[in-house]
Short mmCIF file of C-alpha atoms and ligand atoms in Angstrom, two decimals:
data_model
loop_
_atom_site.label_atom_id
_atom_site.label_comp_id
_atom_site.label_asym_id
_atom_site.label_seq_id
_atom_site.Cartn_x
_atom_site.Cartn_y
_atom_site.Cartn_z
CA MET A 26 -27.26 -99.25 -60.23
CA PRO A 27 -29.67 -96.68 -58.76
CA ARG A 28 -28.02 -94.40 -56.27
CA MET A 29 -30.28 -95.44 -53.34
CA LEU A 30 -29.73 -99.14 -53.88
CA ARG A 31 -26.00 -98.56 -54.18
CA GLY A 32 -26.08 -96.63 -50.93
CA PHE A 33 -28.05 -99.35 -49.24
CA LEU A 34 -25.68 -102.11 -50.38
CA GLY A 35 -22.77 -99.92 -49.42
CA ALA A 36 -24.19 -99.57 -45.93
CA VAL A 37 -24.68 -103.33 -45.63
CA LEU A 38 -21.13 -104.01 -46.80
CA PHE A 39 -19.86 -101.29 -44.55
CA ALA A 40 -21.58 -102.93 -41.56
CA ALA A 41 -20.11 -106.31 -42.48
CA SER A 42 -16.57 -105.17 -43.18
CA PRO A 43 -15.64 -101.51 -43.36
CA ALA A 44 -12.15 -102.14 -44.66
CA LEU A 45 -13.35 -104.45 -47.42
CA ALA A 46 -16.03 -102.02 -48.55
CA ALA A 47 -13.62 -99.11 -48.74
CA ALA A 48 -10.97 -101.11 -50.56
CA GLN A 49 -13.12 -102.95 -53.06
CA VAL A 50 -15.96 -100.60 -53.93
CA PRO A 51 -14.59 -97.29 -55.10
CA THR A 52 -17.34 -94.71 -55.44
CA TYR A 53 -16.36 -93.68 -58.96
CA ASP A 54 -14.59 -95.00 -62.02
CA LEU A 55 -12.55 -91.84 -62.52
CA ILE A 56 -12.01 -88.56 -60.72
CA LEU A 57 -10.34 -85.57 -62.38
CA ARG A 58 -9.01 -83.39 -59.57
CA ASN A 59 -8.09 -79.70 -59.43
CA GLY A 60 -9.49 -78.60 -62.78
CA ARG A 61 -10.77 -75.33 -64.10
CA VAL A 62 -14.21 -76.28 -65.34
CA VAL A 63 -15.38 -74.52 -68.51
CA ASP A 64 -18.78 -76.13 -68.46
CA GLY A 65 -19.94 -75.48 -72.04
CA THR A 66 -22.72 -73.01 -71.22
CA GLY A 67 -20.51 -69.97 -71.77
CA SER A 68 -20.38 -69.23 -68.04
CA PRO A 69 -17.00 -68.25 -66.55
CA TRP A 70 -14.75 -71.12 -65.46
CA TYR A 71 -14.66 -72.32 -61.84
CA ARG A 72 -12.39 -74.68 -59.89
CA ALA A 73 -13.72 -78.17 -59.28
CA ASP A 74 -13.18 -81.90 -59.36
CA VAL A 75 -15.19 -83.99 -61.83
CA ALA A 76 -16.20 -87.57 -60.99
CA ILE A 77 -17.32 -90.13 -63.57
CA ARG A 78 -19.26 -93.34 -63.01
CA ASP A 79 -20.75 -95.71 -65.60
CA GLY A 80 -19.90 -93.39 -68.48
CA THR A 81 -21.71 -90.47 -66.91
CA ILE A 82 -20.61 -87.35 -65.05
CA ALA A 83 -21.63 -88.28 -61.50
CA GLN A 84 -20.47 -85.25 -59.56
CA VAL A 85 -18.88 -81.82 -60.06
CA ALA A 86 -17.78 -80.19 -56.82
CA PRO A 87 -14.90 -78.19 -55.30
CA SER A 88 -13.49 -81.24 -53.54
CA ILE A 89 -15.04 -84.61 -54.18
CA GLU A 90 -14.86 -87.12 -51.37
CA GLY A 91 -14.71 -90.81 -52.04
CA SER A 92 -12.38 -92.86 -54.15
CA ALA A 93 -12.17 -93.91 -57.75
CA ARG A 94 -10.54 -96.72 -59.67
CA ARG A 95 -8.35 -93.99 -61.08
CA GLU A 96 -7.73 -90.42 -59.99
CA ILE A 97 -5.90 -87.85 -62.10
CA ASP A 98 -4.64 -84.49 -60.88
CA VAL A 99 -5.15 -82.22 -63.89
CA ALA A 100 -3.24 -79.42 -62.14
CA ASP A 101 -5.38 -76.43 -63.06
CA GLN A 102 -5.89 -77.40 -66.67
CA VAL A 103 -9.27 -76.75 -68.30
CA ILE A 104 -11.91 -79.47 -68.05
CA ALA A 105 -14.32 -78.86 -70.94
CA PRO A 106 -17.01 -80.91 -72.65
CA GLY A 107 -15.62 -82.89 -75.61
CA PHE A 108 -16.09 -81.04 -78.88
CA VAL A 109 -18.92 -81.86 -81.27
CA ASP A 110 -18.22 -81.47 -84.99
CA VAL A 111 -21.48 -81.04 -86.92
CA HIS A 112 -19.84 -81.05 -90.37
CA SER A 113 -17.49 -83.95 -91.03
CA HIS A 114 -16.70 -85.88 -94.20
CA ALA A 115 -15.89 -88.93 -92.07
CA ASP A 116 -18.16 -91.23 -94.08
CA ARG A 117 -15.39 -93.25 -95.68
CA GLY A 118 -12.31 -92.40 -93.64
CA ILE A 119 -13.76 -93.72 -90.39
CA PHE A 120 -13.60 -97.27 -91.79
CA GLN A 121 -9.91 -96.82 -92.68
CA VAL A 122 -8.93 -95.11 -89.44
CA PRO A 123 -11.53 -96.01 -86.77
CA THR A 124 -9.41 -94.27 -84.12
CA ALA A 125 -9.91 -90.94 -85.96
CA ASP A 126 -6.65 -89.68 -84.42
CA ASN A 127 -6.78 -86.30 -86.14
CA TYR A 128 -10.11 -85.61 -84.43
CA VAL A 129 -9.70 -87.05 -80.93
CA ARG A 130 -6.28 -85.46 -80.56
CA GLN A 131 -7.91 -82.03 -80.81
CA GLY A 132 -10.56 -82.81 -78.20
CA VAL A 133 -13.34 -83.90 -80.55
CA THR A 134 -15.57 -86.64 -79.10
CA THR A 135 -18.51 -86.60 -81.55
CA ILE A 136 -18.62 -86.12 -85.31
CA ILE A 137 -21.62 -85.85 -87.64
CA ALA A 138 -21.11 -87.27 -91.12
CA GLY A 139 -23.22 -87.05 -94.29
CA PRO A 140 -22.70 -83.34 -95.09
CA ASP A 141 -23.14 -81.23 -98.24
CA GLY A 142 -26.06 -83.25 -99.64
CA SER A 143 -24.06 -86.47 -99.74
CA SER A 144 -24.41 -89.51 -97.47
CA ALA A 145 -24.68 -93.26 -97.39
CA LEU A 146 -28.09 -94.46 -98.61
CA PRO A 147 -29.79 -96.51 -97.32
CA LEU A 148 -28.33 -95.49 -93.98
CA ARG A 149 -29.24 -98.58 -91.96
CA PRO A 150 -26.59 -100.93 -93.39
CA TRP A 151 -24.02 -98.14 -93.08
CA PHE A 152 -24.96 -97.65 -89.44
CA ASP A 153 -24.83 -101.43 -88.94
CA SER A 154 -21.27 -101.67 -90.28
CA LEU A 155 -20.35 -98.73 -88.10
CA GLU A 156 -21.83 -100.47 -85.05
CA ALA A 157 -19.59 -103.44 -85.82
CA LEU A 158 -16.50 -101.22 -85.95
CA PRO A 159 -14.74 -100.51 -82.66
CA ARG A 160 -14.03 -96.76 -82.71
CA THR A 161 -12.80 -94.03 -80.40
CA LEU A 162 -15.45 -91.37 -80.88
CA ASN A 163 -19.22 -91.01 -81.29
CA LEU A 164 -20.61 -90.67 -84.77
CA GLY A 165 -23.97 -89.73 -86.27
CA SER A 166 -25.08 -88.88 -89.79
CA MET A 167 -27.27 -86.61 -91.84
CA VAL A 168 -29.00 -87.89 -94.97
CA GLY A 169 -27.92 -86.17 -98.18
CA GLN A 170 -30.52 -84.54 -100.43
CA GLY A 171 -28.17 -84.83 -103.42
CA THR A 172 -27.78 -88.54 -102.80
CA ILE A 173 -31.56 -88.99 -102.63
CA ARG A 174 -32.07 -87.01 -105.82
CA SER A 175 -29.38 -88.80 -107.79
CA ARG A 176 -30.85 -92.17 -106.67
CA VAL A 177 -34.29 -91.21 -108.01
CA ILE A 178 -33.64 -88.81 -110.91
CA GLY A 179 -29.94 -89.15 -111.67
CA SER A 180 -27.48 -86.34 -112.19
CA VAL A 181 -29.67 -84.38 -114.63
CA ASN A 182 -30.98 -80.85 -114.72
CA ARG A 183 -34.75 -81.11 -114.61
CA THR A 184 -37.56 -80.91 -112.11
CA ALA A 185 -38.99 -84.00 -110.45
CA THR A 186 -42.25 -85.63 -111.54
CA PRO A 187 -44.91 -86.13 -108.83
CA ALA A 188 -44.04 -89.85 -108.70
CA GLU A 189 -40.33 -89.05 -108.28
CA MET A 190 -41.18 -86.51 -105.59
CA ASP A 191 -43.06 -89.27 -103.75
CA ARG A 192 -40.09 -91.62 -103.97
CA MET A 193 -37.72 -88.94 -102.67
CA ARG A 194 -40.07 -88.22 -99.75
CA ARG A 195 -40.14 -91.93 -98.93
CA LEU A 196 -36.33 -92.19 -99.04
CA ALA A 197 -36.03 -89.19 -96.73
CA GLU A 198 -38.50 -90.74 -94.30
CA GLU A 199 -36.73 -94.11 -94.44
CA ALA A 200 -33.38 -92.41 -93.71
CA MET A 201 -34.89 -90.68 -90.68
CA ARG A 202 -36.35 -94.01 -89.51
CA ASP A 203 -32.85 -95.49 -89.92
CA GLY A 204 -31.51 -92.83 -87.56
CA ALA A 205 -30.44 -89.77 -89.56
CA LEU A 206 -30.18 -86.56 -87.55
CA GLY A 207 -31.49 -84.42 -90.38
CA LEU A 208 -31.20 -83.43 -94.04
CA SER A 209 -28.01 -82.02 -95.54
CA THR A 210 -28.10 -80.18 -98.84
CA GLY A 211 -25.26 -79.27 -101.20
CA LEU A 212 -27.07 -76.99 -103.62
CA PHE A 213 -23.70 -75.81 -104.97
CA TYR A 214 -22.85 -79.31 -106.18
CA VAL A 215 -24.28 -81.51 -108.91
CA PRO A 216 -27.02 -82.77 -108.61
CA GLY A 217 -28.12 -80.54 -105.71
CA ALA A 218 -27.63 -77.54 -108.00
CA PHE A 219 -30.48 -78.78 -110.21
CA THR A 220 -32.94 -78.79 -107.31
CA PRO A 221 -35.59 -76.06 -107.09
CA THR A 222 -36.01 -74.64 -103.58
CA GLU A 223 -39.60 -75.95 -103.46
CA GLU A 224 -38.35 -79.53 -103.86
CA VAL A 225 -35.96 -79.15 -100.91
CA ILE A 226 -38.82 -77.72 -98.85
CA GLU A 227 -40.89 -80.84 -99.60
CA LEU A 228 -38.14 -83.05 -98.13
CA ALA A 229 -37.56 -80.60 -95.29
CA ARG A 230 -41.21 -81.04 -94.23
CA VAL A 231 -40.74 -84.81 -94.00
CA VAL A 232 -37.46 -84.52 -92.08
CA GLY A 233 -38.74 -81.74 -89.81
CA GLY A 234 -41.86 -83.74 -89.00
CA LEU A 235 -39.57 -86.49 -87.72
CA GLY A 236 -37.48 -84.18 -85.54
CA GLY A 237 -34.56 -83.54 -87.90
CA ILE A 238 -32.80 -80.34 -88.90
CA HIS A 239 -31.62 -78.92 -92.25
CA LYS A 240 -28.02 -77.96 -92.97
CA SER A 241 -26.92 -76.40 -96.23
CA HIS A 242 -23.77 -76.02 -98.23
CA MET A 243 -25.42 -73.16 -100.02
CA ARG A 244 -26.10 -72.76 -103.71
CA ASN A 245 -23.75 -69.80 -103.90
CA GLU A 246 -20.97 -68.41 -101.70
CA THR A 247 -19.85 -65.63 -104.06
CA ALA A 248 -21.94 -62.99 -105.86
CA ASP A 249 -25.28 -64.44 -104.72
CA VAL A 250 -24.31 -65.38 -101.18
CA VAL A 251 -26.94 -63.15 -99.56
CA GLU A 252 -29.66 -64.64 -101.76
CA SER A 253 -28.44 -68.12 -100.82
CA VAL A 254 -28.71 -67.32 -97.11
CA ARG A 255 -32.29 -66.21 -97.77
CA GLU A 256 -32.94 -69.52 -99.52
CA THR A 257 -31.52 -71.49 -96.56
CA ILE A 258 -33.79 -69.53 -94.23
CA ARG A 259 -36.79 -70.08 -96.48
CA ILE A 260 -36.20 -73.85 -96.38
CA GLY A 261 -36.36 -73.69 -92.58
CA GLU A 262 -39.30 -71.35 -92.50
CA GLU A 263 -41.49 -73.17 -95.02
CA GLY A 264 -40.15 -76.61 -94.23
CA GLY A 265 -40.93 -76.11 -90.56
CA LEU A 266 -37.55 -77.18 -89.13
CA PRO A 267 -34.34 -75.68 -87.74
CA THR A 268 -32.03 -74.61 -90.56
CA GLN A 269 -28.28 -74.01 -90.64
CA VAL A 270 -25.90 -72.31 -93.06
CA THR A 271 -22.94 -74.67 -92.92
CA HIS A 272 -19.28 -73.63 -93.25
CA HIS A 273 -20.38 -70.05 -93.77
CA LYS A 274 -17.90 -68.01 -95.79
CA VAL A 275 -17.72 -65.59 -98.68
CA ILE A 276 -15.45 -66.70 -101.52
CA GLY A 277 -13.68 -64.33 -103.89
CA PRO A 278 -12.07 -60.92 -103.17
CA GLY A 279 -14.79 -59.12 -105.10
CA TYR A 280 -17.42 -60.29 -102.62
CA TRP A 281 -15.53 -60.05 -99.34
CA GLY A 282 -17.37 -58.15 -96.66
CA ALA A 283 -20.78 -59.56 -97.63
CA THR A 284 -20.97 -61.24 -94.21
CA THR A 285 -22.22 -57.90 -92.87
CA GLN A 286 -25.36 -58.51 -94.93
CA THR A 287 -25.60 -62.29 -94.53
CA LEU A 288 -25.45 -62.04 -90.74
CA GLN A 289 -28.05 -59.30 -90.77
CA VAL A 290 -30.37 -61.54 -92.81
CA ILE A 291 -29.89 -64.28 -90.21
CA ASP A 292 -30.56 -61.85 -87.35
CA GLU A 293 -33.77 -60.65 -89.02
CA ALA A 294 -34.93 -64.22 -89.55
CA ARG A 295 -34.24 -65.14 -85.94
CA ALA A 296 -36.06 -62.02 -84.78
CA ARG A 297 -39.20 -63.12 -86.57
CA GLY A 298 -38.97 -66.63 -85.13
CA VAL A 299 -36.99 -68.67 -87.68
CA ASP A 300 -34.62 -71.11 -85.98
CA ALA A 301 -31.62 -70.29 -88.19
CA THR A 302 -27.99 -70.81 -87.17
CA LEU A 303 -24.60 -71.19 -88.83
CA ASP A 304 -21.25 -72.89 -88.52
CA GLN A 305 -17.77 -72.13 -89.83
CA TYR A 306 -14.18 -73.38 -89.89
CA PRO A 307 -11.43 -70.97 -88.79
CA TYR A 308 -9.42 -70.74 -92.02
CA THR A 309 -9.22 -68.44 -95.05
CA ALA A 310 -9.13 -71.31 -97.56
CA SER A 311 -11.78 -73.80 -98.63
CA SER A 312 -11.38 -77.26 -100.13
CA THR A 313 -13.25 -79.29 -102.72
CA SER A 314 -12.60 -80.81 -106.15
CA ILE A 315 -11.07 -78.77 -108.96
CA HIS A 316 -13.96 -79.44 -111.33
CA ALA A 317 -16.72 -78.63 -108.79
CA ALA A 318 -14.94 -75.40 -107.89
CA LEU A 319 -13.67 -74.12 -111.21
CA LEU A 320 -16.02 -75.42 -113.92
CA PRO A 321 -19.54 -74.05 -114.44
CA THR A 322 -22.35 -76.23 -113.09
CA TRP A 323 -23.91 -76.89 -116.49
CA ALA A 324 -20.64 -78.47 -117.67
CA LEU A 325 -20.86 -81.03 -114.84
CA GLU A 326 -24.37 -82.31 -115.52
CA GLY A 327 -24.24 -86.10 -115.73
CA GLY A 328 -21.01 -86.38 -113.75
CA LEU A 329 -17.26 -86.21 -114.31
CA GLN A 330 -17.25 -88.35 -117.43
CA ARG A 331 -19.84 -86.15 -119.14
CA ALA A 332 -17.75 -83.11 -118.18
CA GLN A 333 -14.75 -84.72 -119.86
CA GLU A 334 -16.82 -85.36 -122.99
CA ARG A 335 -17.88 -81.70 -123.10
CA LEU A 336 -14.24 -80.64 -122.80
CA ALA A 337 -13.45 -82.85 -125.80
CA ASP A 338 -15.80 -80.75 -127.93
CA PRO A 339 -13.95 -77.56 -129.05
CA ALA A 340 -17.01 -75.28 -129.09
CA GLN A 341 -18.15 -76.37 -125.63
CA ARG A 342 -14.58 -76.21 -124.31
CA ALA A 343 -14.34 -72.57 -125.42
CA ARG A 344 -17.60 -71.74 -123.61
CA ILE A 345 -16.47 -73.52 -120.44
CA ARG A 346 -13.09 -71.72 -120.68
CA GLU A 347 -14.76 -68.30 -120.62
CA GLU A 348 -16.70 -69.19 -117.49
CA SER A 349 -13.82 -70.97 -115.76
CA ALA A 350 -11.52 -67.98 -116.38
CA ARG A 351 -14.11 -65.76 -114.69
CA ILE A 352 -14.45 -68.21 -111.75
CA ILE A 353 -10.65 -68.26 -111.33
CA GLU A 354 -10.52 -64.46 -111.47
CA LEU A 355 -13.43 -63.62 -109.17
CA GLU A 356 -14.42 -66.70 -107.18
CA ARG A 357 -12.61 -69.80 -105.91
CA GLY A 358 -9.46 -69.03 -107.90
CA GLY A 359 -8.92 -65.93 -105.77
CA GLY A 360 -7.63 -64.09 -108.87
CA ASP A 361 -4.33 -65.99 -108.88
CA PRO A 362 -3.61 -69.56 -110.05
CA ASP A 363 -1.11 -69.92 -107.20
CA LYS A 364 -3.98 -69.59 -104.71
CA VAL A 365 -5.25 -72.97 -105.87
CA VAL A 366 -3.15 -75.73 -104.29
CA LEU A 367 -3.64 -79.39 -105.20
CA ALA A 368 -4.44 -81.57 -102.20
CA ASN A 369 -4.79 -84.97 -103.79
CA CYS A 370 -4.81 -86.29 -107.35
CA ALA A 371 -5.54 -90.02 -107.12
CA TRP A 372 -3.79 -90.63 -110.45
CA ASP A 373 -0.53 -88.81 -109.55
CA ALA A 374 0.45 -88.49 -105.90
CA SER A 375 3.40 -86.22 -106.77
CA LEU A 376 1.04 -83.36 -107.67
CA ALA A 377 -0.08 -82.88 -104.05
CA GLY A 378 1.16 -79.47 -102.93
CA ARG A 379 1.64 -78.07 -106.45
CA THR A 380 -0.42 -75.04 -107.47
CA LEU A 381 -2.55 -74.43 -110.52
CA GLY A 382 0.24 -72.01 -111.52
CA ASP A 383 2.73 -74.91 -111.38
CA VAL A 384 0.46 -76.94 -113.66
CA ILE A 385 0.43 -74.04 -116.17
CA GLU A 386 4.25 -74.25 -116.31
CA LEU A 387 4.29 -78.04 -116.28
CA ARG A 388 1.96 -78.17 -119.28
CA ASN A 389 3.50 -75.17 -121.08
CA LEU A 390 0.22 -73.29 -120.99
CA GLU A 391 -0.33 -69.58 -121.50
CA PRO A 392 0.34 -67.66 -118.23
CA SER A 393 -3.13 -66.13 -118.11
CA LEU A 394 -6.59 -66.83 -116.70
CA TYR A 395 -7.29 -68.86 -119.85
CA GLY A 396 -4.13 -70.88 -119.26
CA ALA A 397 -5.27 -71.45 -115.68
CA ALA A 398 -8.63 -72.66 -116.98
CA GLU A 399 -6.82 -75.03 -119.34
CA ALA A 400 -4.75 -76.33 -116.43
CA ALA A 401 -7.97 -77.05 -114.53
CA PHE A 402 -9.34 -78.85 -117.62
CA TRP A 403 -6.22 -80.99 -117.92
CA LEU A 404 -6.53 -82.06 -114.28
CA THR A 405 -10.21 -82.82 -114.85
CA GLU A 406 -9.41 -84.86 -117.95
CA GLN A 407 -6.84 -86.92 -116.03
CA GLY A 408 -9.45 -87.92 -113.44
CA GLY A 409 -9.84 -84.84 -111.27
CA CYS A 410 -8.18 -83.64 -108.06
CA GLN A 411 -9.08 -82.31 -104.63
CA ALA A 412 -7.65 -78.86 -104.02
CA VAL A 413 -7.39 -76.07 -101.46
CA PHE A 414 -8.60 -72.60 -102.55
CA HIS A 415 -7.21 -69.52 -100.76
CA ALA A 416 -10.00 -67.04 -101.43
CA ILE A 417 -11.63 -66.10 -98.09
CA SER A 418 -10.93 -62.96 -96.03
CA GLU A 419 -9.87 -62.99 -92.40
CA GLU A 420 -12.29 -60.13 -91.66
CA ASP A 421 -15.23 -62.30 -92.73
CA VAL A 422 -13.95 -65.26 -90.69
CA VAL A 423 -13.78 -63.06 -87.59
CA ARG A 424 -17.13 -61.37 -88.20
CA ILE A 425 -18.84 -64.76 -88.46
CA MET A 426 -17.02 -66.12 -85.43
CA ARG A 427 -18.25 -63.29 -83.24
CA HIS A 428 -21.88 -63.97 -84.15
CA PRO A 429 -23.71 -65.62 -81.23
CA ALA A 430 -25.56 -68.04 -83.55
CA ALA A 431 -22.31 -69.28 -85.15
CA MET A 432 -20.72 -72.55 -84.01
CA ILE A 433 -17.45 -74.18 -85.04
CA ALA A 434 -17.33 -77.21 -87.37
CA SER A 435 -14.35 -78.61 -89.26
CA ASP A 436 -15.67 -79.62 -92.71
CA GLY A 437 -12.73 -82.01 -92.36
CA GLU A 438 -12.38 -85.75 -92.71
CA VAL A 439 -10.85 -88.73 -90.93
CA VAL A 440 -7.40 -88.70 -92.50
CA VAL A 441 -4.80 -91.37 -93.07
CA PHE A 442 -1.70 -89.89 -91.43
CA GLY A 443 0.80 -88.68 -94.02
CA ARG A 444 -1.32 -89.27 -97.10
CA ALA A 445 -1.71 -86.44 -99.68
CA ARG A 446 -1.88 -82.75 -98.71
CA PRO A 447 -5.31 -82.24 -97.16
CA HIS A 448 -6.68 -78.98 -95.77
CA PRO A 449 -5.26 -78.58 -92.22
CA ARG A 450 -8.79 -78.12 -90.81
CA SER A 451 -9.02 -81.89 -90.31
CA TYR A 452 -6.20 -81.73 -87.75
CA GLY A 453 -6.48 -78.24 -86.39
CA THR A 454 -9.94 -76.64 -86.39
CA PHE A 455 -10.83 -76.88 -82.70
CA ALA A 456 -7.33 -76.29 -81.37
CA ARG A 457 -6.89 -73.33 -83.71
CA VAL A 458 -9.97 -71.58 -82.33
CA LEU A 459 -8.50 -71.92 -78.82
CA SER A 460 -5.04 -70.70 -79.80
CA ALA A 461 -5.43 -68.19 -82.65
CA TYR A 462 -8.84 -66.74 -81.82
CA VAL A 463 -9.00 -67.03 -78.01
CA ARG A 464 -5.44 -66.76 -76.73
CA GLU A 465 -3.67 -64.75 -79.43
CA GLN A 466 -6.32 -62.43 -80.86
CA ALA A 467 -8.96 -62.44 -78.10
CA ILE A 468 -11.79 -62.60 -80.63
CA LEU A 469 -13.68 -64.98 -78.32
CA THR A 470 -13.45 -65.67 -74.61
CA LEU A 471 -12.38 -69.19 -73.74
CA GLU A 472 -15.85 -69.91 -72.39
CA GLU A 473 -17.61 -68.66 -75.52
CA ALA A 474 -15.29 -70.67 -77.77
CA VAL A 475 -15.98 -73.84 -75.77
CA ARG A 476 -19.74 -73.17 -75.98
CA LYS A 477 -19.50 -72.87 -79.77
CA MET A 478 -17.68 -76.22 -79.92
CA SER A 479 -19.65 -78.26 -77.36
CA SER A 480 -23.09 -77.48 -75.91
CA PHE A 481 -24.25 -75.39 -78.87
CA PRO A 482 -23.55 -77.99 -81.60
CA ALA A 483 -24.77 -80.80 -79.31
CA GLN A 484 -28.04 -78.99 -78.68
CA ARG A 485 -28.34 -78.24 -82.41
CA MET A 486 -28.11 -81.92 -83.27
CA GLY A 487 -30.58 -82.92 -80.55
CA LEU A 488 -27.83 -84.56 -78.46
CA THR A 489 -29.30 -83.24 -75.24
CA ASP A 490 -27.29 -85.54 -72.94
CA ARG A 491 -23.90 -84.29 -74.22
CA GLY A 492 -21.94 -81.05 -74.45
CA LEU A 493 -21.98 -79.90 -70.81
CA ILE A 494 -19.89 -80.61 -67.72
CA ARG A 495 -22.79 -81.26 -65.39
CA PRO A 496 -23.94 -84.25 -63.30
CA GLY A 497 -26.09 -86.61 -65.35
CA MET A 498 -24.49 -85.72 -68.68
CA VAL A 499 -22.55 -88.30 -70.68
CA ALA A 500 -18.84 -88.09 -69.81
CA ASP A 501 -17.42 -86.76 -73.09
CA ILE A 502 -14.58 -84.55 -71.86
CA ALA A 503 -11.51 -82.70 -73.15
CA VAL A 504 -8.77 -81.63 -70.73
CA PHE A 505 -6.29 -79.08 -72.05
CA ASP A 506 -3.79 -76.45 -71.00
CA PRO A 507 -5.21 -73.10 -72.22
CA ALA A 508 -1.73 -71.55 -72.32
CA ARG A 509 -0.30 -74.31 -74.48
CA VAL A 510 -3.15 -75.64 -76.64
CA ARG A 511 -2.53 -75.03 -80.35
CA ASP A 512 -2.94 -76.35 -83.86
CA THR A 513 0.30 -77.29 -85.59
CA ALA A 514 -1.12 -78.40 -88.95
CA THR A 515 -0.33 -75.90 -91.71
CA PHE A 516 -1.28 -75.75 -95.37
CA GLU A 517 2.31 -76.73 -96.23
CA GLN A 518 2.51 -79.49 -93.60
CA PRO A 519 -0.98 -80.54 -92.61
CA HIS A 520 -0.12 -83.92 -91.09
CA GLN A 521 0.57 -82.66 -87.58
CA TYR A 522 -1.54 -83.28 -84.52
CA ALA A 523 -2.85 -80.56 -82.26
CA GLU A 524 -0.97 -79.97 -79.00
CA GLY A 525 -1.98 -79.24 -75.44
CA PHE A 526 -4.68 -81.87 -74.89
CA SER A 527 -3.64 -84.08 -72.01
CA LEU A 528 -6.83 -86.15 -71.76
CA VAL A 529 -9.78 -86.86 -74.00
CA ILE A 530 -12.61 -88.94 -72.57
CA VAL A 531 -15.46 -90.53 -74.56
CA ASN A 532 -18.42 -92.10 -72.76
CA GLY A 533 -16.34 -92.16 -69.58
CA GLU A 534 -13.30 -93.88 -71.09
CA ILE A 535 -9.94 -92.27 -71.80
CA VAL A 536 -9.17 -92.32 -75.54
CA VAL A 537 -6.28 -89.84 -75.51
CA GLU A 538 -3.72 -89.57 -72.76
CA GLY A 539 -0.77 -87.28 -73.41
CA ASP A 540 0.51 -87.95 -76.92
CA ARG A 541 -1.06 -91.36 -77.09
CA VAL A 542 -4.36 -92.69 -78.44
CA THR A 543 -5.25 -95.46 -75.96
CA ASP A 544 -6.70 -98.89 -76.72
CA ALA A 545 -10.19 -97.86 -75.57
CA ARG A 546 -12.92 -97.93 -78.24
CA PRO A 547 -15.96 -96.51 -76.44
CA GLY A 548 -17.46 -94.53 -79.34
CA ARG A 549 -21.17 -94.96 -79.99
CA VAL A 550 -23.36 -94.50 -83.02
CA LEU A 551 -25.74 -91.62 -82.28
CA TYR A 552 -29.17 -91.87 -83.88
CA GLY A 553 -31.81 -89.27 -84.62
CA PRO A 554 -35.15 -89.13 -82.81
CA ALA A 555 -37.14 -91.07 -85.44
CA ARG A 556 -34.95 -94.22 -85.38
CA ARG A 557 -36.85 -97.47 -85.01
ZN1 ZN B 626 -19.40 -78.16 -98.12
#
């Protein structure tokens, strides 16, 4: 109801029966009283009440008059915008766990799926089934370049014909019309790895013309990481759209410190007018499949089954072993088989938590880099595994975090509580920034951390009505105690919820209260600007 009309009706009711009007027509749905508002802009906190009506922040003021259906004294806790996660592998998990407990319990109110070049396609039926699913949080999606390419060309290493290029452009346009927020690439993975930069730029032009952005899991995060940042920038520059290095990190001790250069390349690009940004998760370990991480790209052409066939050929196996031993020594292996920890092997649940070093012993393999490569091959031959790779330096994590164009994103997933041994980022990312990097190490101020987790990612995804505590914005809100907030999920015991969040509000409805996920399912599907 428009404010004036409401006021007019209120006056009429008031004239007829003051007591009735006051008792039956509360001004607001919810008032949070006595908060410290960290508004998402990066500005210092201030004391205020926050009133919500019809899913929207209606008023922010030192002492709000009027009543609400419910009033909560937050007793000097922080009232911040709900966190926006621009890199989530929620695509499948959200249908298993529509409450997304691991996310909402760390203050996340919006997640963006379809990362790393991989998404549902076509997107419309996926969005439709999501619309039919009552869920706690808001969800949008990118469209994956790798998915488009594999649909048109397959998982092969060759350039596209002009006709194939046309089909890929049409699929990208259709995905944007279905409501994608932009194009994700995973040029590290098969088949993204077979894509020339020029081909990505062609799709970027289509997506950019329809208001989308580009986000890249880069081709290389080791020896060629600086070159890969340049490529990501080139895609934005020539594709004519905002571009983002996603989960920025440098993998492998031999390459640590390269963030000094990568961030400089981003600064130079921004200085000349390229809209380039980055995101990261606050951990020194990454996570992906054993074969994607530890086998050379050429060995994966055609998919997992083709990789297994190549391993069955002794000459090819020997060639792959040389390269895998080098990858384990210098790249994702971190130089030590015990730095690779199995997260989930679908064919043997008991392997979760064991290291590549354990597999060497289990299989009686040679205790060497070659033995480690053979252990990785065995796992690949059995059907493959997800794993966690401890091969990132804390100095690089901190250097990236301090960069003003860096935001926080989890790279996590919607997890089934207790299943397997996933990377703790799914449970802890946003809480960990507030505890480890704000409170304990003072790398960021509280206000800057909240900006990197709310208004900045919301603005980046074009979600201009979210991410700020300000009248007129959608009421996505996280209330937490800054002295107590913390992540509890560890690599050894990841299935533990974040602590310190007393309230999480999505579209004006409370989805988390204390330790409890409520029955409310207010989450919306968020579409890109070209949806029709
Ligand atoms: Zn990725």
